């Protein structure tokens, strides 16, 4: 590879490394333990090539960095519901099914999750733009 080509590629490599490090910091802040950096970056990445069905509705959206959180969202939602259900059952063994359902829905509703995400400043770790040499 020529020196000129290396000079063109180097900023993209540095940008990707920075994104991995930010995703790693986010995992550390959430105390998630050892997670593959590729999955961490995927979980913290918004907007991607697989959003074609809504592409015509998007205005000024720059493609992200490959896969995005939507692939992991289904699994995460399921784990969150299961963990919340187990925790509620363990803490309140005498409740009935209705109480479990209502309490779980209150804990994992979007408003409550959003509030907690803001308190944790998760927005600082979200990656939404891939590297572009045209952006100043």
PDB file of C-alpha atoms in Angstrom:
ATOM      1  CA  UNK A   1       0.000   0.000   0.000  1.00  0.00           C
ATOM      2  CA  UNK A   2       1.348   3.406  -0.927  1.00  0.00           C
ATOM      3  CA  UNK A   3       1.970   6.182   1.572  1.00  0.00           C
ATOM      4  CA  UNK A   4      -0.891   8.226   0.082  1.00  0.00           C
ATOM      5  CA  UNK A   5      -3.326   5.318   0.441  1.00  0.00           C
ATOM      6  CA  UNK A   6      -2.175   4.728   4.010  1.00  0.00           C
ATOM      7  CA  UNK A   7      -2.783   8.396   4.808  1.00  0.00           C
ATOM      8  CA  UNK A   8      -6.350   8.080   3.499  1.00  0.00           C
ATOM      9  CA  UNK A   9      -7.089   4.909   5.490  1.00  0.00           C
ATOM     10  CA  UNK A  10      -5.477   5.920   8.790  1.00  0.00           C
ATOM     11  CA  UNK A  11      -8.210   8.391   9.931  1.00  0.00           C
ATOM     12  CA  UNK A  12     -10.901   5.746   9.338  1.00  0.00           C
ATOM     13  CA  UNK A  13      -8.963   3.228  11.425  1.00  0.00           C
ATOM     14  CA  UNK A  14      -8.501   5.750  14.249  1.00  0.00           C
ATOM     15  CA  UNK A  15     -12.222   6.608  14.109  1.00  0.00           C
ATOM     16  CA  UNK A  16     -13.208   2.940  14.383  1.00  0.00           C
ATOM     17  CA  UNK A  17     -10.778   2.376  17.251  1.00  0.00           C
ATOM     18  CA  UNK A  18     -12.272   5.369  19.065  1.00  0.00           C
ATOM     19  CA  UNK A  19     -15.768   3.918  18.617  1.00  0.00           C
ATOM     20  CA  UNK A  20     -14.657   0.573  20.046  1.00  0.00           C
ATOM     21  CA  UNK A  21     -13.058   2.299  23.043  1.00  0.00           C
ATOM     22  CA  UNK A  22     -16.200   4.351  23.706  1.00  0.00           C
ATOM     23  CA  UNK A  23     -18.340   1.190  23.512  1.00  0.00           C
ATOM     24  CA  UNK A  24     -15.911  -0.502  25.915  1.00  0.00           C
ATOM     25  CA  UNK A  25     -16.235   2.437  28.337  1.00  0.00           C
ATOM     26  CA  UNK A  26     -20.036   2.137  28.130  1.00  0.00           C
ATOM     27  CA  UNK A  27     -19.863  -1.556  29.017  1.00  0.00           C
ATOM     28  CA  UNK A  28     -17.532  -0.813  31.908  1.00  0.00           C
ATOM     29  CA  UNK A  29     -19.865   1.926  33.199  1.00  0.00           C
ATOM     30  CA  UNK A  30     -22.785  -0.546  33.084  1.00  0.00           C
ATOM     31  CA  UNK A  31     -20.619  -3.214  34.745  1.00  0.00           C
ATOM     32  CA  UNK A  32     -21.294  -5.701  31.955  1.00  0.00           C
ATOM     33  CA  UNK A  33     -18.073  -7.651  32.356  1.00  0.00           C
ATOM     34  CA  UNK A  34     -16.281  -9.173  29.400  1.00  0.00           C
ATOM     35  CA  UNK A  35     -18.242  -8.613  26.211  1.00  0.00           C
ATOM     36  CA  UNK A  36     -16.780  -8.904  22.742  1.00  0.00           C
ATOM     37  CA  UNK A  37     -16.089  -5.391  21.512  1.00  0.00           C
ATOM     38  CA  UNK A  38     -17.861  -6.097  18.220  1.00  0.00           C
ATOM     39  CA  UNK A  39     -21.086  -6.859  20.124  1.00  0.00           C
ATOM     40  CA  UNK A  40     -20.615  -3.858  22.405  1.00  0.00           C
ATOM     41  CA  UNK A  41     -20.215  -1.548  19.414  1.00  0.00           C
ATOM     42  CA  UNK A  42     -23.222  -3.161  17.716  1.00  0.00           C
ATOM     43  CA  UNK A  43     -25.320  -2.603  20.851  1.00  0.00           C
ATOM     44  CA  UNK A  44     -24.269   1.059  21.046  1.00  0.00           C
ATOM     45  CA  UNK A  45     -24.714   1.763  17.308  1.00  0.00           C
ATOM     46  CA  UNK A  46     -27.805   3.432  15.894  1.00  0.00           C
ATOM     47  CA  UNK A  47     -28.949   3.531  12.236  1.00  0.00           C
ATOM     48  CA  UNK A  48     -27.486   1.107   9.780  1.00  0.00           C
ATOM     49  CA  UNK A  49     -27.703  -0.381   6.321  1.00  0.00           C
ATOM     50  CA  UNK A  50     -30.549  -2.669   7.394  1.00  0.00           C
ATOM     51  CA  UNK A  51     -33.073   0.155   7.769  1.00  0.00           C
ATOM     52  CA  UNK A  52     -34.053   0.126   4.100  1.00  0.00           C
ATOM     53  CA  UNK A  53     -37.783  -0.208   4.759  1.00  0.00           C
ATOM     54  CA  UNK A  54     -37.807   3.268   6.337  1.00  0.00           C
ATOM     55  CA  UNK A  55     -35.101   4.862   4.180  1.00  0.00           C
ATOM     56  CA  UNK A  56     -37.549   7.117   2.296  1.00  0.00           C
ATOM     57  CA  UNK A  57     -38.813   8.589   5.599  1.00  0.00           C
ATOM     58  CA  UNK A  58     -35.355   9.429   6.909  1.00  0.00           C
ATOM     59  CA  UNK A  59     -34.034  12.944   6.431  1.00  0.00           C
ATOM     60  CA  UNK A  60     -30.378  13.816   6.951  1.00  0.00           C
ATOM     61  CA  UNK A  61     -29.552  10.398   8.365  1.00  0.00           C
ATOM     62  CA  UNK A  62     -26.021   9.245   7.818  1.00  0.00           C
ATOM     63  CA  UNK A  63     -25.471   5.524   7.698  1.00  0.00           C
ATOM     64  CA  UNK A  64     -23.985   4.105  10.850  1.00  0.00           C
ATOM     65  CA  UNK A  65     -21.099   1.734  11.305  1.00  0.00           C
ATOM     66  CA  UNK A  66     -22.500  -1.541  10.045  1.00  0.00           C
ATOM     67  CA  UNK A  67     -24.853  -3.610  12.143  1.00  0.00           C
ATOM     68  CA  UNK A  68     -26.896  -1.804  14.753  1.00  0.00           C
ATOM     69  CA  UNK A  69     -28.662  -2.405  18.026  1.00  0.00           C
ATOM     70  CA  UNK A  70     -31.913  -3.618  16.418  1.00  0.00           C
ATOM     71  CA  UNK A  71     -30.522  -7.127  15.956  1.00  0.00           C
ATOM     72  CA  UNK A  72     -29.729  -7.362  19.671  1.00  0.00           C
ATOM     73  CA  UNK A  73     -32.893  -5.545  20.752  1.00  0.00           C
ATOM     74  CA  UNK A  74     -35.101  -8.632  20.508  1.00  0.00           C
ATOM     75  CA  UNK A  75     -32.759 -10.680  22.673  1.00  0.00           C
ATOM     76  CA  UNK A  76     -32.256  -7.825  25.131  1.00  0.00           C
ATOM     77  CA  UNK A  77     -35.985  -7.241  25.528  1.00  0.00           C
ATOM     78  CA  UNK A  78     -36.535 -10.926  26.250  1.00  0.00           C
ATOM     79  CA  UNK A  79     -33.722 -11.071  28.812  1.00  0.00           C
ATOM     80  CA  UNK A  80     -34.947  -7.866  30.477  1.00  0.00           C
ATOM     81  CA  UNK A  81     -38.491  -9.255  30.792  1.00  0.00           C
ATOM     82  CA  UNK A  82     -37.236 -12.579  32.131  1.00  0.00           C
ATOM     83  CA  UNK A  83     -34.843 -11.033  34.672  1.00  0.00           C
ATOM     84  CA  UNK A  84     -37.481  -8.581  35.850  1.00  0.00           C
ATOM     85  CA  UNK A  85     -40.053 -11.360  36.212  1.00  0.00           C
ATOM     86  CA  UNK A  86     -37.673 -13.555  38.214  1.00  0.00           C
ATOM     87  CA  UNK A  87     -36.690 -10.633  40.451  1.00  0.00           C
ATOM     88  CA  UNK A  88     -40.320  -9.681  41.121  1.00  0.00           C
ATOM     89  CA  UNK A  89     -41.249 -13.288  41.835  1.00  0.00           C
ATOM     90  CA  UNK A  90     -38.324 -13.691  44.252  1.00  0.00           C
ATOM     91  CA  UNK A  91     -39.053 -10.415  46.055  1.00  0.00           C
ATOM     92  CA  UNK A  92     -42.843 -10.849  46.206  1.00  0.00           C
ATOM     93  CA  UNK A  93     -43.639 -14.583  46.220  1.00  0.00           C
ATOM     94  CA  UNK A  94     -47.227 -14.042  47.404  1.00  0.00           C
ATOM     95  CA  UNK A  95     -48.309 -11.723  44.566  1.00  0.00           C
ATOM     96  CA  UNK A  96     -50.673 -12.994  41.903  1.00  0.00           C
ATOM     97  CA  UNK A  97     -50.072 -13.047  38.134  1.00  0.00           C
ATOM     98  CA  UNK A  98     -51.819  -9.727  37.611  1.00  0.00           C
ATOM     99  CA  UNK A  99     -49.564  -7.988  40.146  1.00  0.00           C
ATOM    100  CA  UNK A 100     -46.463  -9.488  38.549  1.00  0.00           C
ATOM    101  CA  UNK A 101     -47.600  -8.340  35.109  1.00  0.00           C
ATOM    102  CA  UNK A 102     -48.448  -4.775  36.197  1.00  0.00           C
ATOM    103  CA  UNK A 103     -45.275  -4.358  38.251  1.00  0.00           C
ATOM    104  CA  UNK A 104     -43.108  -5.693  35.447  1.00  0.00           C
ATOM    105  CA  UNK A 105     -44.736  -3.406  32.879  1.00  0.00           C
ATOM    106  CA  UNK A 106     -44.172  -0.408  35.184  1.00  0.00           C
ATOM    107  CA  UNK A 107     -40.499  -1.307  35.613  1.00  0.00           C
ATOM    108  CA  UNK A 108     -39.742  -1.895  31.933  1.00  0.00           C
ATOM    109  CA  UNK A 109     -41.998   0.704  30.297  1.00  0.00           C
ATOM    110  CA  UNK A 110     -40.241   2.991  27.816  1.00  0.00           C
ATOM    111  CA  UNK A 111     -40.712   6.067  30.031  1.00  0.00           C
ATOM    112  CA  UNK A 112     -38.939   4.401  32.962  1.00  0.00           C
ATOM    113  CA  UNK A 113     -36.172   2.952  30.779  1.00  0.00           C
ATOM    114  CA  UNK A 114     -35.684   6.363  29.121  1.00  0.00           C
ATOM    115  CA  UNK A 115     -35.438   8.081  32.516  1.00  0.00           C
ATOM    116  CA  UNK A 116     -32.806   5.579  33.662  1.00  0.00           C
ATOM    117  CA  UNK A 117     -30.875   5.886  30.396  1.00  0.00           C
ATOM    118  CA  UNK A 118     -30.748   9.674  30.834  1.00  0.00           C
ATOM    119  CA  UNK A 119     -29.616   9.320  34.458  1.00  0.00           C
ATOM    120  CA  UNK A 120     -26.833   6.946  33.348  1.00  0.00           C
ATOM    121  CA  UNK A 121     -25.954   9.270  30.430  1.00  0.00           C
ATOM    122  CA  UNK A 122     -26.094   6.389  27.953  1.00  0.00           C
ATOM    123  CA  UNK A 123     -26.426   8.919  25.128  1.00  0.00           C
ATOM    124  CA  UNK A 124     -22.700   9.634  25.537  1.00  0.00           C
ATOM    125  CA  UNK A 125     -21.897   6.120  24.307  1.00  0.00           C
ATOM    126  CA  UNK A 126     -24.300   5.858  21.345  1.00  0.00           C
ATOM    127  CA  UNK A 127     -22.531   5.781  18.008  1.00  0.00           C
ATOM    128  CA  UNK A 128     -24.694   7.060  15.162  1.00  0.00           C
ATOM    129  CA  UNK A 129     -22.281   8.053  12.437  1.00  0.00           C
ATOM    130  CA  UNK A 130     -19.647   6.144  10.598  1.00  0.00           C
ATOM    131  CA  UNK A 131     -16.397   7.801   9.613  1.00  0.00           C
ATOM    132  CA  UNK A 132     -16.634  10.293   6.772  1.00  0.00           C
ATOM    133  CA  UNK A 133     -13.669  12.198   5.465  1.00  0.00           C
ATOM    134  CA  UNK A 134     -16.095  14.830   4.144  1.00  0.00           C
ATOM    135  CA  UNK A 135     -17.339  15.833   7.608  1.00  0.00           C
ATOM    136  CA  UNK A 136     -15.347  18.582   9.268  1.00  0.00           C
TER     137      UNK A 136
END
